[in-house]
Each structure stands twice: as structure tokens, then as C-alpha cells.
Amino acid sequence: MTNSPAESSAIGRVVRLDAKQAHVALGAQIVPCVPRGRLFEDLAGRKNPMAVGDLVRVEREGDAAGIAEVLPRRNYLSRVASMHDPREQILFANVDQLLVIASVRNPLFSSMRVDRILSACSWHGIPAMLVLNKIDLDKKRGSAKLEETYRLAGYRVLLTSTKTGSGLGDLRDLLLGKVSALYGGSGVGKSSLLNAIQPSLGLAEGRISAYWDSGQHTTSFSRWIELEGLGSVIDTPGVRSFRAHGMHADDLRGAFPEFAAPAALCRFPDCSHDHEPGCAVREALDKGQIAASRYASYVELLDEVSQTRTSQAESSGSETEPES
Ligand SMILES: Nc1nc2c(ncn2[C@@H]2O[C@H](COP(=O)(O)OP(=O)(O)OP(=O)(O)O)[C@@H](O)[C@H]2O)c(=O)[nH]1
Ligand SMILES: [Mg+2]
Ligand SMILES: [Zn+2]
């Protein structure tokens, strides 16, 4: 595999990527490394050869450090790169869990966005949970309802506020000893939550008014961060649109955990829970055992993945976002 004899070779973790190079943690050092050209040669429909969290083999020759190989991944999350680019973009790799961060208000909670991410995690085999932030702004007790919806669906839910400190102890417990990716919309408080847990991080936090005005992300690239005495986290730029890459209707059926038990009772074993008679999932919906918002997300996603097969490039409101 080696082109030229390297002076030394070591395995490190990609902690950040920018346009030209990857920053790789090698022991206690962070070393800027240039990915070897051959990593871009066989991308097999992917946009990026590596992402934050990847383990890579670094070869050093004098002052220069190059990435020669990306090691096999334990797991990863990816999406369709953008509306104009149907390739698979890997967002991050090798995590123990994903925390979908959402806020009750500013910005308003979006079931569709959360359900998209949760179902993609399920499909990628990444344990996921929901963190509902900004509960200090929840005057109408909407968070209690959301908490119930997602608990009923089988997810762990945490209610937090960086302003009152509520739920931060539980968040710490959740992060302990794990590699966790924080993912969600822009302005929901991903960076603020990390700063609240470890103030010395000093991550940039957005002014929410600036976000509304310009639609800009405060965090512009994904970053692997070691939390002292806790665990590792990946802070990511806010997602504006997320479409799982390569997901089909069959995959989607298995990606809503609360559908599993009733689905076993549907009249047709390949029931799509959309229009078929004798559908036990829709019966469970009518009985209130499945939340209407979750079923609505499922139907919308089903429609989307069915269209994907006919037209890969079509997308509902994708915009380009900062590279992660
Ligand atoms: N009221 C309230 N505001 C919060 C809370 N957490 C964060 N904020 C505010 O929300 C705004 C956005 O927070 P960020 O931490 O930058 O959000 P982010 O998710 O990292 O956003 P991107 O980096 O753009 O993806 C900031 O003005 C924070 O002060 C909270 O619990 N309650
Ligand atoms: Mg941020
Ligand atoms: Zn069914």
C-alpha cells in the first residue's frame, strides 16, 4: 500500500477537517495532515474520504505528515450532500451514541427534522436519544408533550436549559465514558450545552437574533472534543436539511422503533403502513399508541424515499451547509 518508505507510521483520530488538511490526534498532539491523493481516487459515490471521528494511519516523512489510510469504521452517519450533489457525505464516524439536540422554542421544535435524524441513526445502527433544550422558554408546557411522544416511541429524552442549569447533571451522566455526537438544527444550543458542561471550552455561541437575520451557523465545522473526566463529544454545525443517503422504504419501516410490535400483526408481511387494509400500525395510531406526529413523519419520509428511486436529485428544500 505504501508509495514511498515512510519514516514512521501511527494511528490517530481525525478531530477536525478543513479545506486542505485534517487535524489528527496522535497521542497528546494534534498534527495537521494532508490526505494522500489516492484516498480521493476511489470514493465510490462518496463526497468525502473521511470525517471527524475516523481513525487514520498517518505517515510522517520529516516535517510532512500524510494520511495514508482510513481504518474501517464501527459506524457513521451520512446524508445526501446537498440538493445539487446526490453523493453520500459522511458527517462523522465511530460514535457510541448520537444526541439529537432540539429546542422547544427559538427555533421552534420540528418533529420532521428530529424524526429524520432519529430514523437515520436507527438505520445506521447508532443509538440515539433526544435532548430538548431551552425548556426555560417553554411557557406552554409543550416540552412535556414532546417528552411523552418520544418516550412512547422508545427514546430516552432529556429536558435541558443552559440558562437555568436544568437537566445538565443528567446530560453529564449520559456523556460519561462515551463518544457522543451532538446533532440538530442551527441555534438549538449544541455548543452552549457543551460550554455549560465545561466552561473552559469557550465554544462560539450564536446570538439568536443574528441567526434569524442571516440564517448563518455559528459552528462552521465539526470538531471532536475531549471533555475532562467525562467523555468525548463531537460538536457539529447546525443541520438545515437532512436526507439519509441510500435509504429505501424497507429500511425506513424498521427505523421507527414503536412500529415494530404492531407491524408484526399487519395483514401483509410487507405492509408499508400507508394504504394497505388490515394495517396494525394504523390501528395503533388510531388508538393513540403511536403519536400522530411520528406517523406523519414516517409517511412523508416514505414518500421521499419512494421518489428517490425515480429521481435521485430531487430534494425538499435542501440547502448547502458548511462542510462538516
Ligand atoms: N433561552 C435559552 N437560550 C439558549 C439555551 N441554550 C442556548 N441558548 C441560546 O441559543 C443561541 C444559540 O446557541 P448555540 O449554542 O450557538 O447553538 P448551536 O446549536 O451550537 O448552533 P450552530 O452552531 O449554529 O449549529 C445562543 O444565543 C444561546 O445563548 C437555553 O437553554 N435557553
Ligand atoms: Mg454551535
Ligand atoms: Zn401495516
Short mmCIF file of C-alpha atoms and ligand atoms in Angstrom, two decimals:
data_model
loop_
_atom_site.label_atom_id
_atom_site.label_comp_id
_atom_site.label_asym_id
_atom_site.label_seq_id
_atom_site.Cartn_x
_atom_site.Cartn_y
_atom_site.Cartn_z
CA MET A 1 0.00 0.00 0.00
CA THR A 2 2.86 2.39 0.73
CA ASN A 3 4.14 4.58 -2.11
CA SER A 4 7.36 5.75 -0.56
CA PRO A 5 9.07 4.49 2.55
CA ALA A 6 7.71 6.45 5.50
CA GLU A 7 9.89 7.25 8.46
CA SER A 8 7.15 6.32 10.84
CA SER A 9 3.52 5.34 10.77
CA ALA A 10 0.95 5.73 13.53
CA ILE A 11 -2.80 5.51 14.06
CA GLY A 12 -4.63 8.69 15.07
CA ARG A 13 -8.13 10.15 15.23
CA VAL A 14 -9.43 12.88 12.93
CA VAL A 15 -10.59 15.66 15.27
CA ARG A 16 -11.23 18.35 12.67
CA LEU A 17 -11.18 18.81 8.91
CA ASP A 18 -10.66 21.93 6.89
CA ALA A 19 -10.41 22.55 3.18
CA LYS A 20 -6.82 21.40 2.81
CA GLN A 21 -5.97 19.20 5.73
CA ALA A 22 -7.15 17.01 8.54
CA HIS A 23 -6.20 17.61 12.15
CA VAL A 24 -5.30 14.29 13.69
CA ALA A 25 -4.86 13.49 17.38
CA LEU A 26 -1.72 11.42 17.76
CA GLY A 27 -1.22 10.78 21.45
CA ALA A 28 -1.39 14.18 23.14
CA GLN A 29 -0.51 16.05 19.95
CA ILE A 30 -2.82 17.44 17.25
CA VAL A 31 -0.99 17.10 13.94
CA PRO A 32 -2.11 18.74 10.67
CA CYS A 33 -2.02 16.03 7.98
CA VAL A 34 -2.63 16.10 4.25
CA PRO A 35 -4.73 13.21 2.94
CA ARG A 36 -2.87 11.30 0.21
CA GLY A 37 -4.32 11.78 -3.26
CA ARG A 38 -5.15 8.11 -3.59
CA LEU A 39 -7.82 8.46 -0.88
CA PHE A 40 -9.80 10.62 -3.32
CA GLU A 41 -9.43 8.20 -6.21
CA ASP A 42 -11.85 5.52 -5.13
CA LEU A 43 -14.65 7.36 -3.40
CA ALA A 44 -17.38 5.07 -4.80
CA GLY A 45 -20.06 7.74 -4.91
CA ARG A 46 -18.98 9.46 -1.74
CA LYS A 47 -18.14 13.10 -1.41
CA ASN A 48 -15.54 12.83 1.32
CA PRO A 49 -12.98 10.14 2.09
CA MET A 50 -13.00 10.79 5.83
CA ALA A 51 -14.84 12.59 8.58
CA VAL A 52 -14.34 13.63 12.17
CA GLY A 53 -14.06 10.56 14.37
CA ASP A 54 -12.29 8.47 11.74
CA LEU A 55 -9.23 6.51 12.75
CA VAL A 56 -6.48 7.03 10.19
CA ARG A 57 -2.96 5.81 9.53
CA VAL A 58 -0.58 8.75 9.46
CA GLU A 59 2.80 8.50 7.79
CA ARG A 60 5.48 11.00 8.70
CA GLU A 61 8.38 11.92 6.49
CA GLY A 62 10.44 14.70 8.01
CA ASP A 63 8.08 17.57 8.79
CA ALA A 64 5.34 16.36 6.49
CA ALA A 65 2.52 14.18 7.76
CA GLY A 66 0.15 12.46 5.38
CA ILE A 67 -2.92 10.30 5.83
CA ALA A 68 -2.30 7.01 4.02
CA GLU A 69 -5.38 5.06 5.04
CA VAL A 70 -8.76 5.39 6.71
CA LEU A 71 -9.40 2.45 9.02
CA PRO A 72 -12.71 0.55 8.81
CA ARG A 73 -15.50 2.36 10.65
CA ARG A 74 -17.50 0.96 13.54
CA ASN A 75 -20.40 3.14 12.39
CA TYR A 76 -21.05 6.51 10.77
CA LEU A 77 -23.83 8.91 9.92
CA SER A 78 -24.16 10.25 6.40
CA ARG A 79 -26.59 12.21 4.29
CA VAL A 80 -27.19 13.33 0.72
CA ALA A 81 -24.54 16.05 0.31
CA SER A 82 -26.90 18.73 -0.97
CA MET A 83 -29.76 19.38 -3.33
CA HIS A 84 -27.26 19.78 -6.14
CA ASP A 85 -25.00 16.93 -5.14
CA PRO A 86 -26.53 13.46 -4.71
CA ARG A 87 -23.32 11.93 -3.35
CA GLU A 88 -23.07 10.49 0.14
CA GLN A 89 -21.47 12.85 2.64
CA ILE A 90 -20.16 11.23 5.78
CA LEU A 91 -20.85 13.52 8.73
CA PHE A 92 -18.93 11.74 11.49
CA ALA A 93 -17.78 8.26 12.37
CA ASN A 94 -17.16 5.85 15.25
CA VAL A 95 -19.54 7.11 17.91
CA ASP A 96 -21.25 5.32 20.80
CA GLN A 97 -24.37 7.45 20.60
CA LEU A 98 -25.96 10.41 18.95
CA LEU A 99 -27.74 13.12 20.88
CA VAL A 100 -30.31 14.83 18.71
CA ILE A 101 -30.45 18.34 20.11
CA ALA A 102 -33.61 20.35 19.55
CA SER A 103 -35.12 23.37 21.25
CA VAL A 104 -38.71 23.88 22.31
CA ARG A 105 -38.61 27.45 21.02
CA ASN A 106 -36.18 29.75 19.16
CA PRO A 107 -36.03 27.84 16.88
CA LEU A 108 -39.34 26.03 17.22
CA PHE A 109 -39.28 22.25 17.60
CA SER A 110 -39.52 20.39 14.27
CA SER A 111 -40.79 16.80 14.53
CA MET A 112 -39.88 16.18 10.93
CA ARG A 113 -36.24 17.15 11.38
CA VAL A 114 -35.88 15.18 14.60
CA ASP A 115 -37.60 12.10 13.16
CA ARG A 116 -35.42 12.22 10.07
CA ILE A 117 -32.27 12.10 12.17
CA LEU A 118 -33.58 9.52 14.63
CA SER A 119 -34.65 7.16 11.85
CA ALA A 120 -31.33 7.55 10.04
CA CYS A 121 -29.49 6.70 13.26
CA SER A 122 -31.60 3.63 13.72
CA TRP A 123 -30.79 2.53 10.19
CA HIS A 124 -27.08 3.19 10.68
CA GLY A 125 -27.13 1.27 13.97
CA ILE A 126 -26.29 4.30 16.11
CA PRO A 127 -28.10 4.51 19.46
CA ALA A 128 -29.85 7.88 19.58
CA MET A 129 -31.65 9.98 22.15
CA LEU A 130 -33.35 13.33 22.23
CA VAL A 131 -32.22 16.38 24.18
CA LEU A 132 -34.91 19.05 24.34
CA ASN A 133 -33.12 22.26 25.17
CA LYS A 134 -34.30 25.79 26.11
CA ILE A 135 -37.05 24.50 28.40
CA ASP A 136 -36.75 27.85 30.22
CA LEU A 137 -38.60 29.26 27.19
CA ASP A 138 -41.35 26.66 27.39
CA LYS A 139 -44.26 28.62 28.79
CA LYS A 140 -46.97 26.37 27.42
CA ARG A 141 -45.58 23.07 28.72
CA GLY A 142 -45.05 21.85 25.15
CA SER A 143 -41.93 20.02 26.28
CA ALA A 144 -43.96 17.64 28.48
CA LYS A 145 -45.99 16.58 25.47
CA LEU A 146 -42.88 16.13 23.32
CA GLU A 147 -41.21 14.18 26.08
CA GLU A 148 -44.18 11.83 26.20
CA THR A 149 -44.24 11.40 22.41
CA TYR A 150 -40.61 10.35 22.22
CA ARG A 151 -40.68 8.21 25.38
CA LEU A 152 -43.65 6.39 23.89
CA ALA A 153 -41.62 5.87 20.73
CA GLY A 154 -38.90 4.21 22.81
CA TYR A 155 -36.36 7.02 23.03
CA ARG A 156 -34.61 8.41 26.03
CA VAL A 157 -35.48 12.10 26.40
CA LEU A 158 -33.63 14.75 28.37
CA LEU A 159 -35.04 18.21 29.11
CA THR A 160 -32.33 20.83 29.49
CA SER A 161 -31.70 24.53 29.84
CA THR A 162 -28.30 26.16 29.75
CA LYS A 163 -29.90 29.23 31.35
CA THR A 164 -31.23 27.51 34.49
CA GLY A 165 -28.86 24.53 34.52
CA SER A 166 -31.82 22.18 34.46
CA GLY A 167 -31.00 18.67 33.20
CA LEU A 168 -27.27 19.32 32.86
CA GLY A 169 -26.42 16.74 35.55
CA ASP A 170 -28.33 14.10 33.60
CA LEU A 171 -26.59 15.19 30.40
CA ARG A 172 -23.23 14.74 32.11
CA ASP A 173 -24.23 11.24 33.21
CA LEU A 174 -25.23 10.45 29.66
CA LEU A 175 -21.86 11.55 28.26
CA LEU A 176 -19.77 9.72 30.85
CA GLY A 177 -17.31 7.31 29.29
CA LYS A 178 -18.86 7.58 25.82
CA VAL A 179 -18.23 9.09 22.42
CA SER A 180 -21.27 11.23 21.67
CA ALA A 181 -22.15 13.27 18.60
CA LEU A 182 -24.37 16.31 19.12
CA TYR A 183 -26.50 16.89 16.07
CA GLY A 184 -29.52 19.07 15.29
CA GLY A 185 -30.70 22.33 13.84
CA SER A 186 -28.75 25.57 13.99
CA GLY A 187 -29.25 27.70 17.08
CA VAL A 188 -30.73 24.95 19.24
CA GLY A 189 -27.84 25.22 21.71
CA LYS A 190 -25.40 22.39 20.91
CA SER A 191 -22.31 24.48 21.61
CA SER A 192 -23.98 26.21 24.57
CA LEU A 193 -24.69 22.83 26.20
CA LEU A 194 -21.04 21.83 25.85
CA ASN A 195 -19.89 25.18 27.26
CA ALA A 196 -22.33 24.78 30.16
CA ILE A 197 -20.78 21.41 30.97
CA GLN A 198 -17.22 22.62 30.56
CA PRO A 199 -16.94 26.43 30.52
CA SER A 200 -13.21 26.33 29.67
CA LEU A 201 -14.11 25.12 26.15
CA GLY A 202 -15.18 28.62 25.14
CA LEU A 203 -17.01 27.41 22.01
CA ALA A 204 -18.62 30.17 19.97
CA GLU A 205 -22.31 30.58 20.73
CA GLY A 206 -24.68 32.28 18.34
CA ARG A 207 -26.73 35.32 19.02
CA ILE A 208 -30.13 34.01 18.17
CA SER A 209 -31.17 37.30 16.56
CA ALA A 210 -28.16 37.09 14.27
CA TYR A 211 -29.25 33.60 13.29
CA TRP A 212 -32.75 34.71 12.35
CA ASP A 213 -31.40 37.63 10.36
CA SER A 214 -28.73 35.88 8.38
CA GLY A 215 -29.55 32.18 8.69
CA GLN A 216 -25.90 31.62 9.49
CA HIS A 217 -24.43 28.84 11.53
CA THR A 218 -22.29 29.75 14.48
CA THR A 219 -20.36 26.49 14.45
CA SER A 220 -18.96 26.08 10.95
CA PHE A 221 -17.13 22.76 11.17
CA SER A 222 -17.41 19.55 13.17
CA ARG A 223 -14.97 19.13 16.00
CA TRP A 224 -14.03 16.26 18.26
CA ILE A 225 -13.68 17.49 21.84
CA GLU A 226 -12.41 15.71 24.95
CA LEU A 227 -14.47 16.66 27.99
CA GLU A 228 -12.30 16.47 31.10
CA GLY A 229 -13.18 13.43 33.17
CA LEU A 230 -16.32 12.78 31.16
CA GLY A 231 -16.02 11.52 27.61
CA SER A 232 -15.61 12.63 24.03
CA VAL A 233 -18.11 14.67 22.08
CA ILE A 234 -18.45 15.88 18.51
CA ASP A 235 -19.87 19.39 18.16
CA THR A 236 -21.37 19.82 14.70
CA PRO A 237 -22.67 22.72 12.60
CA GLY A 238 -26.45 23.01 12.65
CA VAL A 239 -28.24 20.97 10.05
CA ARG A 240 -30.68 22.79 7.81
CA SER A 241 -31.78 19.83 5.79
CA PHE A 242 -31.05 16.21 6.36
CA ARG A 243 -31.76 13.39 3.94
CA ALA A 244 -30.41 9.99 4.74
CA HIS A 245 -28.37 8.68 1.82
CA GLY A 246 -29.33 5.38 0.21
CA MET A 247 -32.29 4.65 2.48
CA HIS A 248 -35.20 2.74 0.99
CA ALA A 249 -38.77 2.05 2.07
CA ASP A 250 -37.81 -1.30 3.65
CA ASP A 251 -35.10 0.39 5.69
CA LEU A 252 -37.49 3.08 6.84
CA ARG A 253 -40.04 0.55 8.09
CA GLY A 254 -37.53 -0.75 10.60
CA ALA A 255 -36.39 2.72 11.64
CA PHE A 256 -39.41 3.68 13.74
CA PRO A 257 -39.00 1.52 16.86
CA GLU A 258 -42.58 1.91 18.08
CA PHE A 259 -43.89 0.40 14.80
CA ALA A 260 -42.15 -2.93 15.40
CA ALA A 261 -44.68 -4.61 17.72
CA PRO A 262 -47.85 -3.67 15.79
CA ALA A 263 -46.15 -4.26 12.40
CA ALA A 264 -45.88 -7.95 13.28
CA LEU A 265 -49.70 -8.06 13.25
CA CYS A 266 -50.29 -6.35 9.88
CA ARG A 267 -52.23 -8.49 7.41
CA PHE A 268 -49.45 -8.28 4.82
CA PRO A 269 -45.91 -9.09 5.92
CA ASP A 270 -44.53 -6.36 3.62
CA CYS A 271 -47.14 -3.80 4.71
CA SER A 272 -45.90 -0.26 4.17
CA HIS A 273 -48.38 1.01 6.81
CA ASP A 274 -49.58 3.53 4.27
CA HIS A 275 -52.64 2.31 2.40
CA GLU A 276 -52.96 -1.46 2.99
CA PRO A 277 -56.04 -2.99 4.61
CA GLY A 278 -55.54 -4.71 7.96
CA CYS A 279 -52.63 -2.47 8.95
CA ALA A 280 -51.98 -2.83 12.68
CA VAL A 281 -49.68 0.19 12.71
CA ARG A 282 -52.51 2.45 11.58
CA GLU A 283 -54.76 0.76 14.15
CA ALA A 284 -52.21 1.59 16.85
CA LEU A 285 -52.20 5.15 15.55
CA ASP A 286 -55.99 5.36 15.85
CA LYS A 287 -55.80 4.06 19.41
CA GLY A 288 -53.22 6.71 20.33
CA GLN A 289 -50.45 4.16 20.86
CA ILE A 290 -48.41 5.77 18.10
CA ALA A 291 -48.11 9.56 18.04
CA ALA A 292 -49.72 11.31 15.07
CA SER A 293 -46.61 13.45 14.51
CA ARG A 294 -44.40 10.37 14.28
CA TYR A 295 -46.69 8.66 11.82
CA ALA A 296 -46.86 11.87 9.76
CA SER A 297 -43.04 11.96 9.62
CA TYR A 298 -42.98 8.32 8.56
CA VAL A 299 -45.43 8.89 5.71
CA GLU A 300 -43.51 11.95 4.50
CA LEU A 301 -40.22 10.07 4.60
CA LEU A 302 -41.78 7.07 2.86
CA ASP A 303 -42.95 9.36 0.09
CA GLU A 304 -39.49 10.85 -0.15
CA VAL A 305 -37.58 7.56 -0.31
CA SER A 306 -40.03 6.25 -2.90
CA GLN A 307 -39.32 9.30 -5.05
CA THR A 308 -35.60 8.98 -4.56
CA ARG A 309 -35.56 5.82 -6.59
CA THR A 310 -37.02 7.64 -9.59
CA SER A 311 -35.22 10.93 -9.17
CA GLN A 312 -32.08 10.96 -7.03
CA ALA A 313 -31.50 14.67 -7.29
CA GLU A 314 -34.90 15.93 -6.22
CA SER A 315 -34.98 17.29 -2.75
CA SER A 316 -37.35 19.06 -0.42
CA GLY A 317 -35.66 22.30 0.48
CA SER A 318 -32.05 21.19 0.79
CA GLU A 319 -29.54 23.94 1.06
CA THR A 320 -25.83 23.76 1.17
CA GLU A 321 -24.31 23.98 4.58
CA PRO A 322 -20.84 24.41 5.94
CA GLU A 323 -18.61 21.42 5.37
CA SER A 324 -18.60 19.15 8.33
N1 LIG B 1 -33.17 30.65 26.49
C1 LIG B 1 -32.20 29.79 26.21
N2 LIG B 1 -31.31 30.10 25.25
C2 LIG B 1 -30.32 29.21 24.98
C3 LIG B 1 -30.23 27.98 25.66
N3 LIG B 1 -29.16 27.30 25.17
C4 LIG B 1 -28.61 28.09 24.21
N4 LIG B 1 -29.31 29.25 24.10
C5 LIG B 1 -29.04 30.35 23.18
O1 LIG B 1 -29.27 29.91 21.83
C6 LIG B 1 -28.38 30.56 20.93
C7 LIG B 1 -27.70 29.55 20.02
O2 LIG B 1 -26.87 28.70 20.79
P1 LIG B 1 -25.65 27.88 20.15
O3 LIG B 1 -25.08 27.08 21.25
O4 LIG B 1 -24.75 28.74 19.36
O5 LIG B 1 -26.45 26.92 19.14
P2 LIG B 1 -25.81 25.77 18.20
O6 LIG B 1 -26.80 24.66 18.22
O7 LIG B 1 -24.43 25.46 18.59
O8 LIG B 1 -25.88 26.50 16.76
P3 LIG B 1 -24.93 26.25 15.46
O9 LIG B 1 -23.52 26.28 15.91
O10 LIG B 1 -25.29 27.37 14.53
O11 LIG B 1 -25.33 24.93 14.91
C8 LIG B 1 -27.42 31.35 21.82
O12 LIG B 1 -27.84 32.70 21.81
C9 LIG B 1 -27.58 30.75 23.19
O13 LIG B 1 -27.33 31.67 24.22
C10 LIG B 1 -31.18 27.67 26.67
O14 LIG B 1 -31.19 26.63 27.33
N5 LIG B 1 -32.16 28.63 26.90
MG MG B 2 -22.64 25.55 17.58
ZN ZN B 3 -49.06 -2.03 8.37
#
